[in-house]
Short mmCIF file of C-alpha atoms in Angstrom, two decimals:
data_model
loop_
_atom_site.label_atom_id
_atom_site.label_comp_id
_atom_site.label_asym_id
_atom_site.label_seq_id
_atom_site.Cartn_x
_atom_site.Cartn_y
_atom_site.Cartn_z
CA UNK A 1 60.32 -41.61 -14.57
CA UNK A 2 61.51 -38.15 -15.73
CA UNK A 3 62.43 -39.96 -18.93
CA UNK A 4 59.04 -41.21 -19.75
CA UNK A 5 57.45 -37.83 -19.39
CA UNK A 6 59.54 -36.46 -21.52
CA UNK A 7 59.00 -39.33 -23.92
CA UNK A 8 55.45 -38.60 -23.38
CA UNK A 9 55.61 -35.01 -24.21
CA UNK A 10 57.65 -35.89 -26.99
CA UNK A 11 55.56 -38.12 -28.18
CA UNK A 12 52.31 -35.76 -28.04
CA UNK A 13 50.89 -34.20 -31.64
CA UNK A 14 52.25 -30.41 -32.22
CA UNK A 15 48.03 -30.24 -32.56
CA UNK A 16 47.17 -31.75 -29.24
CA UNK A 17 49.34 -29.49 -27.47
CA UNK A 18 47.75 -26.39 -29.24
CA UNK A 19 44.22 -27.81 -28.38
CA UNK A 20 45.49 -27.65 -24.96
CA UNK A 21 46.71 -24.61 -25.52
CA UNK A 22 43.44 -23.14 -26.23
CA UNK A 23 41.27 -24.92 -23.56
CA UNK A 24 43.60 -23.23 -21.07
CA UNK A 25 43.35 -19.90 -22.81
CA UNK A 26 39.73 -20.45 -22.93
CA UNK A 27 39.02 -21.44 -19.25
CA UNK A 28 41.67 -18.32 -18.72
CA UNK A 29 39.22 -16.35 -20.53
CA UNK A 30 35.85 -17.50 -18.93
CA UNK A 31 37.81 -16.79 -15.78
CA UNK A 32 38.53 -13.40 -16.49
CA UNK A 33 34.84 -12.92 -18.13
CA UNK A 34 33.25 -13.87 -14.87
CA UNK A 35 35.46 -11.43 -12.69
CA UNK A 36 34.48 -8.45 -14.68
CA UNK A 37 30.59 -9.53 -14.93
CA UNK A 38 30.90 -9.58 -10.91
CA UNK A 39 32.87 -6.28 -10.97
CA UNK A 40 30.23 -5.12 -13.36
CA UNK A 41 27.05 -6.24 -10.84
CA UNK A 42 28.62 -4.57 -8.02
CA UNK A 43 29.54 -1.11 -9.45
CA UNK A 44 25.63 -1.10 -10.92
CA UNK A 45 24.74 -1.48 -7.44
CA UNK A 46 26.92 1.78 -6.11
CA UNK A 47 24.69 4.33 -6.26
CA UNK A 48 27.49 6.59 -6.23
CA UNK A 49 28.80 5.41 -9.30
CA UNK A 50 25.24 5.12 -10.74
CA UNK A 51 24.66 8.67 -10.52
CA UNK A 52 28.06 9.78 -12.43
CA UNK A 53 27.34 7.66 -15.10
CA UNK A 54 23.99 8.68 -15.40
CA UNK A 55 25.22 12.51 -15.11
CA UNK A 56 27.63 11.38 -17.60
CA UNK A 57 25.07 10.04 -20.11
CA UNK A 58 22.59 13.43 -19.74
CA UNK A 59 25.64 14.84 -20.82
CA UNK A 60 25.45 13.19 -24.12
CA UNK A 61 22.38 14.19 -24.96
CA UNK A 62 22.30 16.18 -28.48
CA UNK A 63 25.77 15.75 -28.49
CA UNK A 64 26.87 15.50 -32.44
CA UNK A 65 28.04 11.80 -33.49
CA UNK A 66 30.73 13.41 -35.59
CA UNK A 67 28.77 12.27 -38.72
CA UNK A 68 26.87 15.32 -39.48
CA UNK A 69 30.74 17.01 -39.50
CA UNK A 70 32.08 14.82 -42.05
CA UNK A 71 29.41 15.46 -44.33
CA UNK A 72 30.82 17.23 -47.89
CA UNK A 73 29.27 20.87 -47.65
CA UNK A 74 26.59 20.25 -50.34
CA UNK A 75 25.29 17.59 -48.69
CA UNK A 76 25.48 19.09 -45.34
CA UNK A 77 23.45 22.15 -47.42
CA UNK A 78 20.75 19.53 -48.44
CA UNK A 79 20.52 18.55 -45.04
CA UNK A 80 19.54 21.65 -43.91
CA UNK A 81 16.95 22.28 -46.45
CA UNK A 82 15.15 18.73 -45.01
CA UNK A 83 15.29 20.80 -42.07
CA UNK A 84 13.57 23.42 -43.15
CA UNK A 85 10.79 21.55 -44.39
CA UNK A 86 10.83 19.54 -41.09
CA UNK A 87 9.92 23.19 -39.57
CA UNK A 88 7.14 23.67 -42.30
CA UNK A 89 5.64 20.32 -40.87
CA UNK A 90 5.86 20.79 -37.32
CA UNK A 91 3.43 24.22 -38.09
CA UNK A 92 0.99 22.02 -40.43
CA UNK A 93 0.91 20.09 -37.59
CA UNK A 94 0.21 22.43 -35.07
CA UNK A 95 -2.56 23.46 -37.44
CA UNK A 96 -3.97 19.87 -37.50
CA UNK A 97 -3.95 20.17 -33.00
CA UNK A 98 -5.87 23.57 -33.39
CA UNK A 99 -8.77 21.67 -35.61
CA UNK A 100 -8.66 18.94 -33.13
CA UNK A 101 -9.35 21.31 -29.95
CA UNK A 102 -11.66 23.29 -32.67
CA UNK A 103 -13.59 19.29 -33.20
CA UNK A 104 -13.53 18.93 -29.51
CA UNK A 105 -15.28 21.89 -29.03
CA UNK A 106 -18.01 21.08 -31.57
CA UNK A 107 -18.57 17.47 -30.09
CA UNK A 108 -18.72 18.79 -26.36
CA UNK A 109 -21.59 20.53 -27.23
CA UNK A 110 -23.16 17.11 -28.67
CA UNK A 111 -22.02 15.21 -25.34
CA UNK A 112 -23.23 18.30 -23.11
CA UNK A 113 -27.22 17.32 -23.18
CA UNK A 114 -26.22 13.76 -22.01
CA UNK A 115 -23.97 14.89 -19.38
CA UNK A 116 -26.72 17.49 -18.17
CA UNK A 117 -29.16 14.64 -18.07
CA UNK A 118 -26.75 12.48 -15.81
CA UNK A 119 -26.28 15.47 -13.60
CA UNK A 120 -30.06 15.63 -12.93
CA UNK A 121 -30.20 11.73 -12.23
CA UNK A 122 -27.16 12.23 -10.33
CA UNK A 123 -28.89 14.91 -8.01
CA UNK A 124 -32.28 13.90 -8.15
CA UNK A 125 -33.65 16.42 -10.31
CA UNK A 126 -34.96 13.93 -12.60
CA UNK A 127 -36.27 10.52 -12.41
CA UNK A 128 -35.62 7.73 -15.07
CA UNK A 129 -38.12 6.01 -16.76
CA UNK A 130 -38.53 2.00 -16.53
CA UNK A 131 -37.35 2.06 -19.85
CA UNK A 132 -34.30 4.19 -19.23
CA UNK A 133 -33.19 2.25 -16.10
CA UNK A 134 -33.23 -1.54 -18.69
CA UNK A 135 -29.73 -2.44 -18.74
CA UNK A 136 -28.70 -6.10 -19.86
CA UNK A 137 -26.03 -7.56 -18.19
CA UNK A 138 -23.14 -9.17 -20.28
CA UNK A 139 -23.90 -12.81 -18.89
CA UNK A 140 -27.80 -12.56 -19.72
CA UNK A 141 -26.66 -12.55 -23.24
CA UNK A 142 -25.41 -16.29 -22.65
CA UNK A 143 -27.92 -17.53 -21.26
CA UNK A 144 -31.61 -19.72 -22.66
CA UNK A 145 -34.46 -17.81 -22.54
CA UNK A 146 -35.64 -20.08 -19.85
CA UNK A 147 -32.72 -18.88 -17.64
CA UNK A 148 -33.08 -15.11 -17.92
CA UNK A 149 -36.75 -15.49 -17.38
CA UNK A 150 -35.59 -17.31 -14.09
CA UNK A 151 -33.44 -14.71 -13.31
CA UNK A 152 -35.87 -11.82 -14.52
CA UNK A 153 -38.30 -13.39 -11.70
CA UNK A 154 -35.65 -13.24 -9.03
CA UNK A 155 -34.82 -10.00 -10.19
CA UNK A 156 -38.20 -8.22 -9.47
CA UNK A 157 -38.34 -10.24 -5.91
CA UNK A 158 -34.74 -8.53 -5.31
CA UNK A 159 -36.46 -5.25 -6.91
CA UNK A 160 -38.99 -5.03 -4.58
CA UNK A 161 -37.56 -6.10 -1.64
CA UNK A 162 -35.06 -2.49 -2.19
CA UNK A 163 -38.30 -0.53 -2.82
CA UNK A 164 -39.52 -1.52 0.54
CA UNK A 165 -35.88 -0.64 2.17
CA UNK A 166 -36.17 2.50 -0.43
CA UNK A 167 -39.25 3.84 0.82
CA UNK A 168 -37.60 3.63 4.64
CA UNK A 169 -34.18 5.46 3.57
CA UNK A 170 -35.70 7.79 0.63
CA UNK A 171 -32.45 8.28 -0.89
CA UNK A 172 -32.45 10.84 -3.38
CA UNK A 173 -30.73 10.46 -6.86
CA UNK A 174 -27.41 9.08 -6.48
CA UNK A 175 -25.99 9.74 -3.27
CA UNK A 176 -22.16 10.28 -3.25
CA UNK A 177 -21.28 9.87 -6.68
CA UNK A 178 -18.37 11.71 -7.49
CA UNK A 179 -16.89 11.50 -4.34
CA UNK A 180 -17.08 7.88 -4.92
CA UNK A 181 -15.28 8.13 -8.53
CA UNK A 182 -12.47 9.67 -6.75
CA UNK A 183 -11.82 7.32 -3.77
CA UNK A 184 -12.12 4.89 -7.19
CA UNK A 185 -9.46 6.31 -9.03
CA UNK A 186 -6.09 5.93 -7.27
CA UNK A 187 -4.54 9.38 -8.83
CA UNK A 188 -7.59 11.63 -7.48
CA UNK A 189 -8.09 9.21 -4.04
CA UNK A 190 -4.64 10.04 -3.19
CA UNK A 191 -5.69 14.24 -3.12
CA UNK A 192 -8.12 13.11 -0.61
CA UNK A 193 -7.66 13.51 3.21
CA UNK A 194 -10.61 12.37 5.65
CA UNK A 195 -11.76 16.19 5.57
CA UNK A 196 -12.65 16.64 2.27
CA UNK A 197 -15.05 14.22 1.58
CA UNK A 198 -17.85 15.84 3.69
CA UNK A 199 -17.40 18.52 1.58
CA UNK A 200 -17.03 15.95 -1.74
CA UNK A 201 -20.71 14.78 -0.95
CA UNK A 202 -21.90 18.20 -2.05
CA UNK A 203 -20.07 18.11 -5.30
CA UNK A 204 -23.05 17.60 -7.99
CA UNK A 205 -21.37 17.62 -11.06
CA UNK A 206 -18.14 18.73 -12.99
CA UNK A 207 -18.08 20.09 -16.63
CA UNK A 208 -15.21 20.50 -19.15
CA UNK A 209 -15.49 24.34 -20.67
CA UNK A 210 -13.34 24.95 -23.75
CA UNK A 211 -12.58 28.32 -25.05
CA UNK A 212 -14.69 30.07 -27.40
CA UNK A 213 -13.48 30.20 -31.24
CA UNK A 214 -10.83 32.63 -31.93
CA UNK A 215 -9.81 32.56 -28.44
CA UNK A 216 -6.29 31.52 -27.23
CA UNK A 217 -6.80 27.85 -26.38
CA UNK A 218 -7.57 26.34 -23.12
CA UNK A 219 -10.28 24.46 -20.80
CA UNK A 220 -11.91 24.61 -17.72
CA UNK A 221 -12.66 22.17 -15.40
CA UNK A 222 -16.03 23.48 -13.21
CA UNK A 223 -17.08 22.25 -10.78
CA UNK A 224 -20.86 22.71 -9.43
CA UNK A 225 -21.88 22.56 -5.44
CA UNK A 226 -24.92 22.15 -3.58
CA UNK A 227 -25.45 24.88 -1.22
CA UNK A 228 -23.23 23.88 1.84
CA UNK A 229 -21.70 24.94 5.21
CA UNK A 230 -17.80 25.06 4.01
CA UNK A 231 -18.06 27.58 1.79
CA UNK A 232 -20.37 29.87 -0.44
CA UNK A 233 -19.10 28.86 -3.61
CA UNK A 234 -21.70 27.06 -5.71
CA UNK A 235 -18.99 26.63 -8.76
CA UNK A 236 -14.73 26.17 -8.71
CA UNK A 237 -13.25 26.76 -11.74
CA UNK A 238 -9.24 25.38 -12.75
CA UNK A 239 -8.62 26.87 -16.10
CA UNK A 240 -5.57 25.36 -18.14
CA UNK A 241 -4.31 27.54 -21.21
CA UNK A 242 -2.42 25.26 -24.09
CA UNK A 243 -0.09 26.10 -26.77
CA UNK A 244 -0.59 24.67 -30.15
CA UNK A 245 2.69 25.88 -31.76
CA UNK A 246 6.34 25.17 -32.12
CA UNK A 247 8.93 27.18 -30.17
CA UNK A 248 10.83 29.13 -32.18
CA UNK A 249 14.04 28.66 -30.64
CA UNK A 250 13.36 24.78 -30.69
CA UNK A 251 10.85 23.76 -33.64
CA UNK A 252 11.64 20.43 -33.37
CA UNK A 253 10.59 19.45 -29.36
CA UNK A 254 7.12 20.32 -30.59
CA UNK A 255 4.66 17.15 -30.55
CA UNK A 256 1.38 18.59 -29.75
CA UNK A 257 -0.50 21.01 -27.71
CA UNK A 258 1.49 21.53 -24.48
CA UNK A 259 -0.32 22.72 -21.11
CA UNK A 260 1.62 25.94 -20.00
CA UNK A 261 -0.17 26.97 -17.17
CA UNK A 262 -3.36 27.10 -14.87
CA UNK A 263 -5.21 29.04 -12.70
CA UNK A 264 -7.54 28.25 -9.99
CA UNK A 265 -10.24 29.94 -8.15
CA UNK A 266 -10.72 32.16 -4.55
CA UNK A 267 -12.97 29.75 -1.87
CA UNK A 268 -15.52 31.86 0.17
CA UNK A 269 -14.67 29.75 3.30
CA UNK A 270 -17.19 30.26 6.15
CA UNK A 271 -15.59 31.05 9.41
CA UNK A 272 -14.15 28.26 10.78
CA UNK A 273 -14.43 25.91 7.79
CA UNK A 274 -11.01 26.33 5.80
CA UNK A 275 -9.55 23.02 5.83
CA UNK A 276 -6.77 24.15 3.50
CA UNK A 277 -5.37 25.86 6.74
CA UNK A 278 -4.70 24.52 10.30
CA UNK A 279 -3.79 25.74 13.46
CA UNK A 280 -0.83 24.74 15.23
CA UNK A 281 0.83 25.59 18.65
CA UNK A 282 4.59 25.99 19.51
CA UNK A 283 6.13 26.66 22.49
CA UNK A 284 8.90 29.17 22.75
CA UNK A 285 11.81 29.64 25.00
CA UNK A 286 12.91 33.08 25.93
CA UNK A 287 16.99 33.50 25.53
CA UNK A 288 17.61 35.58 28.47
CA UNK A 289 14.57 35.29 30.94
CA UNK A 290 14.27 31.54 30.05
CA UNK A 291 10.39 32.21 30.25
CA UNK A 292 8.40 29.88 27.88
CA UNK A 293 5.50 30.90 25.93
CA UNK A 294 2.73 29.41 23.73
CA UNK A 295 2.78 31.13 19.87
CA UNK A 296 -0.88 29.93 17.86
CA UNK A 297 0.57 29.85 14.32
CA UNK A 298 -1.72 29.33 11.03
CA UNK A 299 0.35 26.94 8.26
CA UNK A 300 -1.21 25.13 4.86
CA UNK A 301 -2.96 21.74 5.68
CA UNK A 302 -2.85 19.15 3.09
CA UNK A 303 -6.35 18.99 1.18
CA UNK A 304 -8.32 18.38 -2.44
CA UNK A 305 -9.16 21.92 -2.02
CA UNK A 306 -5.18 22.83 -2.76
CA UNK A 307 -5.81 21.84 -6.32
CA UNK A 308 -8.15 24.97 -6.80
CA UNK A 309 -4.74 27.32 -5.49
CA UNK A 310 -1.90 26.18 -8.01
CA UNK A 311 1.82 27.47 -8.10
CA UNK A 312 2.19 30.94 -9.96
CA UNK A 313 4.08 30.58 -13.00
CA UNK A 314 6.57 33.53 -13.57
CA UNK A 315 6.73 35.10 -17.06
CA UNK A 316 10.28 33.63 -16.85
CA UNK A 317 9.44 30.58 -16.26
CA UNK A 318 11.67 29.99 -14.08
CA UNK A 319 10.48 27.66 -11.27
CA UNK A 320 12.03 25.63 -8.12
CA UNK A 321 11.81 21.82 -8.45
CA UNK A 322 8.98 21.19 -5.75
CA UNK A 323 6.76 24.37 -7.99
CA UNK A 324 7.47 22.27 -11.15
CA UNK A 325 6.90 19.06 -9.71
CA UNK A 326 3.37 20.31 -7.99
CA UNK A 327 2.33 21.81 -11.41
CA UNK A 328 3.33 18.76 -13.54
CA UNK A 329 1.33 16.43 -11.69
CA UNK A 330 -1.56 19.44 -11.63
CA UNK A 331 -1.01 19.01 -15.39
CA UNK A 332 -1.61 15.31 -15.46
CA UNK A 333 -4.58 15.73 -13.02
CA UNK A 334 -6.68 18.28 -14.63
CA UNK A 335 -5.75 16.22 -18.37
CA UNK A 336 -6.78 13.16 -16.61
CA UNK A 337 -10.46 14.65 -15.42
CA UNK A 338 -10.90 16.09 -18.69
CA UNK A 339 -10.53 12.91 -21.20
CA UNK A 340 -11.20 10.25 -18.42
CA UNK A 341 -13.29 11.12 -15.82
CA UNK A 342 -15.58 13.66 -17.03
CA UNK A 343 -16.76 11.10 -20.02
CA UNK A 344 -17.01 8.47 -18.53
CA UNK A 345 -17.96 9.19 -14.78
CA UNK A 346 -20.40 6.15 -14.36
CA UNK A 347 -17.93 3.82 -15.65
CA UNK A 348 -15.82 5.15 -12.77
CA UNK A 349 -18.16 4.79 -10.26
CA UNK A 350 -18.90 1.11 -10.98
CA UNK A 351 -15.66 0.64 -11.23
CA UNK A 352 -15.60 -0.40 -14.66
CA UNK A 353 -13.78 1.99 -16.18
CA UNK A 354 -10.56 1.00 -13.72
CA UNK A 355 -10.70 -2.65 -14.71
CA UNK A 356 -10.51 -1.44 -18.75
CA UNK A 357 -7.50 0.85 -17.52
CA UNK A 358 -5.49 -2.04 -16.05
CA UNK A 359 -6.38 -3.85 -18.94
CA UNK A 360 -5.11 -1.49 -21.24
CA UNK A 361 -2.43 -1.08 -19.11
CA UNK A 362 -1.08 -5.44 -19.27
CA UNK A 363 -1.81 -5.56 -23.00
CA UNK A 364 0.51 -2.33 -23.14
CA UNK A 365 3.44 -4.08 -20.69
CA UNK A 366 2.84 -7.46 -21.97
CA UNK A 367 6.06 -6.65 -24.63
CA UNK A 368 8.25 -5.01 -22.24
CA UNK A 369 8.11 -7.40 -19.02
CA UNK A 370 10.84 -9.22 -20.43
CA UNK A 371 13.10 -6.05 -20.54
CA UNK A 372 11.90 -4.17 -18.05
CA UNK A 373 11.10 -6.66 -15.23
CA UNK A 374 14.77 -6.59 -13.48
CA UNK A 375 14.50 -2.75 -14.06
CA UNK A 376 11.15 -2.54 -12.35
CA UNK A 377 12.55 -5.00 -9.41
CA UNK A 378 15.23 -3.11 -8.57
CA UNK A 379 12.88 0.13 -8.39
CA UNK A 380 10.71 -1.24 -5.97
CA UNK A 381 13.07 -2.01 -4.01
CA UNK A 382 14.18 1.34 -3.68
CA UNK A 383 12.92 2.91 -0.44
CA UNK A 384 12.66 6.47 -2.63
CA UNK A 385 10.59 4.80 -5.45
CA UNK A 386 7.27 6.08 -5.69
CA UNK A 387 5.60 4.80 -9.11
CA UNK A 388 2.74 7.74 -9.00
CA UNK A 389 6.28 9.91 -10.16
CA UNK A 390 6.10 7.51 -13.43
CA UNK A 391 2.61 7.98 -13.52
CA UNK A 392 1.59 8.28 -17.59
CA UNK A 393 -1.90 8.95 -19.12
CA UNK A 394 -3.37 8.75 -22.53
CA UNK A 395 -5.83 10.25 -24.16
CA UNK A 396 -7.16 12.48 -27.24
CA UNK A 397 -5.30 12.12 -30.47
CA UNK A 398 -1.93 11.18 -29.19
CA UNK A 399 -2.48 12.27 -25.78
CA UNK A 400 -1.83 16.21 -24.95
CA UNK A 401 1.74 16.88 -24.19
CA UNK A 402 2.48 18.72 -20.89
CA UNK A 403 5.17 21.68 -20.58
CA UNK A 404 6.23 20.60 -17.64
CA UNK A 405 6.18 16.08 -18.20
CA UNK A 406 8.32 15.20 -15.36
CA UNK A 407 7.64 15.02 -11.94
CA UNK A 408 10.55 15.51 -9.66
CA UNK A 409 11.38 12.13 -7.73
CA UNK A 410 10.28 12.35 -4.33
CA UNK A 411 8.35 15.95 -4.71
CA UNK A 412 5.07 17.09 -3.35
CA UNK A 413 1.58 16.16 -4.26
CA UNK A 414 -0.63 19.00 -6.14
CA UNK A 415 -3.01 18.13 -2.63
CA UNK A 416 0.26 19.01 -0.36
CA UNK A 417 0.63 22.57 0.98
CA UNK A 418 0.93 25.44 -0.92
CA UNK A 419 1.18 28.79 0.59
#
């Protein structure tokens, strides 16, 4: 028997045994390929490991490739004059940003009538016409002529049926409106605690203020109250000054205006009413005596109203992370009321306005689900993701960039306390 196997391996091609050959080194190989693609999985899933890595890769950041280095000297000189003129561009751009808040200005002043007009509808200081309350639905437009006279008819029943209910309520203008656009809008609703909207029904209007001409840029945000028991204040102001210019120390980071700071307003509370503050009561335990008393103690309570008292900025600059995070999102919040809400209020109320945001929003992702759906998995399942941190906004030419663009994972709200 031993003889015939050896016969048989005798026997075999010099080819067939190297096609064995490579099947084994093959199934070797897969082998060893599917022990490190397992190794791989489970040391992406260490968070410890994770974080060095990632640590590791910040690291790397601006780090020279060696390439630049190995560069003859006249070439490396010719480089440096495309720098230069990379400089000269990033101030002809910043010149092109200051025409663009310069435009903005001009056009605000074209809007403002409009806006004015919607405040008075808004607050019942003026009533539309017939003619000014005709809006045609989207799906009349489909329809025969029959049809919409049809509906016209059913309309004016339904019309007169709310005059009757009208003239037993009486509301005036449009009751609640922008507290309604904020409970609408998932970045503002999220300011809002069960005590500010009584307050909220009073607000009448906001307005978007930029600086005069020859001014340093910036905007104001103002926003106009009915006469009320909270407070005396019949306007809040949060002022944001910009920067249209590169740093000199780092020309290139510049791509746009950048917010670098805000300031926000004193609230005439009435006695009693300051629901930025709330009163708390500890007991404490005496050391020696072991007597226990009861200490009142006054301590920030989350509120809108915390947006109109921001972080101080140092002329260092030199902030913690919760101070950075708070004015980042600020940042994003008063850009966000500006170019979105402001504009476009009604469209916000109806709700309109949020369904052409989430649109916007799937025709943007539409290209990157493939890449980014594991990534976006694995970050939801993480009990410290919270995707208002990743929270992005556009608007304006290119958007406006923000000196402080990234919130800190896991920080405080602009509407949490701040002393």
């Amino acid at each position: 028997m031993a003889d015939m196997d050896n016969k048989d391996q005798a026997e075999l091609d010099p080819a067939d045994l190297e096609d064995v050959e490579d099947v084994e080194e093959e199934e070797t190989g897969e082998d060893v390929n599917s022990k490190a693609r397992q190794l791989t999985v489970q040391m992406m899933q260490n968070p410890q490991i994770l974080a060095a890595l990632q640590e590791r890769l910040d690291g790397l950041v601006g780090s020279p490739s060696g390439y630049m280095e190995s560069l003859p000297k006249v070439v490396k000189r010719r480089v440096n004059a495309l720098k230069n003129l990379q400089v000269k561009c990033a101030h002809i751009e910043a010149k092109f940003y200051e025409e663009v808040h310069e435009l903005e200005r001009k056009y605000a002043a074209l809007y403002q009538p409009l806006f004015d007009k919607r405040s008075d509808i808004v607050k019942a200081a003026y009533e539309p016409t017939e003619e000014e309350c005709e809006w045609k639905a989207d799906d009349e437009e489909e329809l025969p002529v029959s049809k919409q006279e049809e509906m016209k008819d059913k309309a004016k029943v339904e019309e007169d049926k709310e005059k009757k209910d009208e003239e037993k309520e009486d509301p005036k203008g449009i009751p609640e409106f922008w507290l309604t656009v904020f409970k609408n809008v998932d970045l503002l609703s999220d300011m809002l605690q069960e005590h500010d909207e009584p307050i909220l029904k009073h607000l009448q209007d906001i307005k978007v203020k930029f600086s005069d001409p020859g001014q340093p840029m910036s905007f104001s945000l103002e926003f106009y109250f009915e006469p009320n028991e909270f407070f005396t204040n019949t306007l809040l102001t949060k002022t944001y000054k910009m920067r249209s210019e590169p740093d000199e120390n780092d020309p290139f980071s510049f791509d746009g205006p950048e917010i670098m700071g805000c300031t926000g307003c004193p609230i005439d509370w009435t006695k009693g009413k300051n629901i930025t503050l709330k009163t708390i009561k500890k007991k404490q335990k005496h050391k020696g005596r072991g007597t226990v008393r009861t200490v009142t103690k006054t301590v920030p309570n989350d509120s809108f109203f915390n947006f109109f008292t921001p972080p101080d900025v140092p002329e260092s600059g030199d902030l913690d992370e919760d101070s950075e995070a708070v004015l980042a999102a600020d940042f994003e919040i008063g850009h966000f009321i500006r170019e979105r809400i402001v504009p476009r209020a009604v469209l916000y109320f109806t709700g309109e306005a949020i369904e052409d945001d989430d649109d916007d929003y799937d025709e943007e992702g539409e290209e990157a689900d493939d890449e980014e759906g594991e990534e976006e998995g694995e970050e939801e399942n993480d009990p410290d993701y919270d995707p208002k941190v990743n929270w992005t906004f556009r608007g304006g030419i290119d958007g406006l960039r923000l000196h402080l663009p990234r919130l800190t994972k896991g920080a405080s709200h602009p509407a949490d306390n701040i002393s």
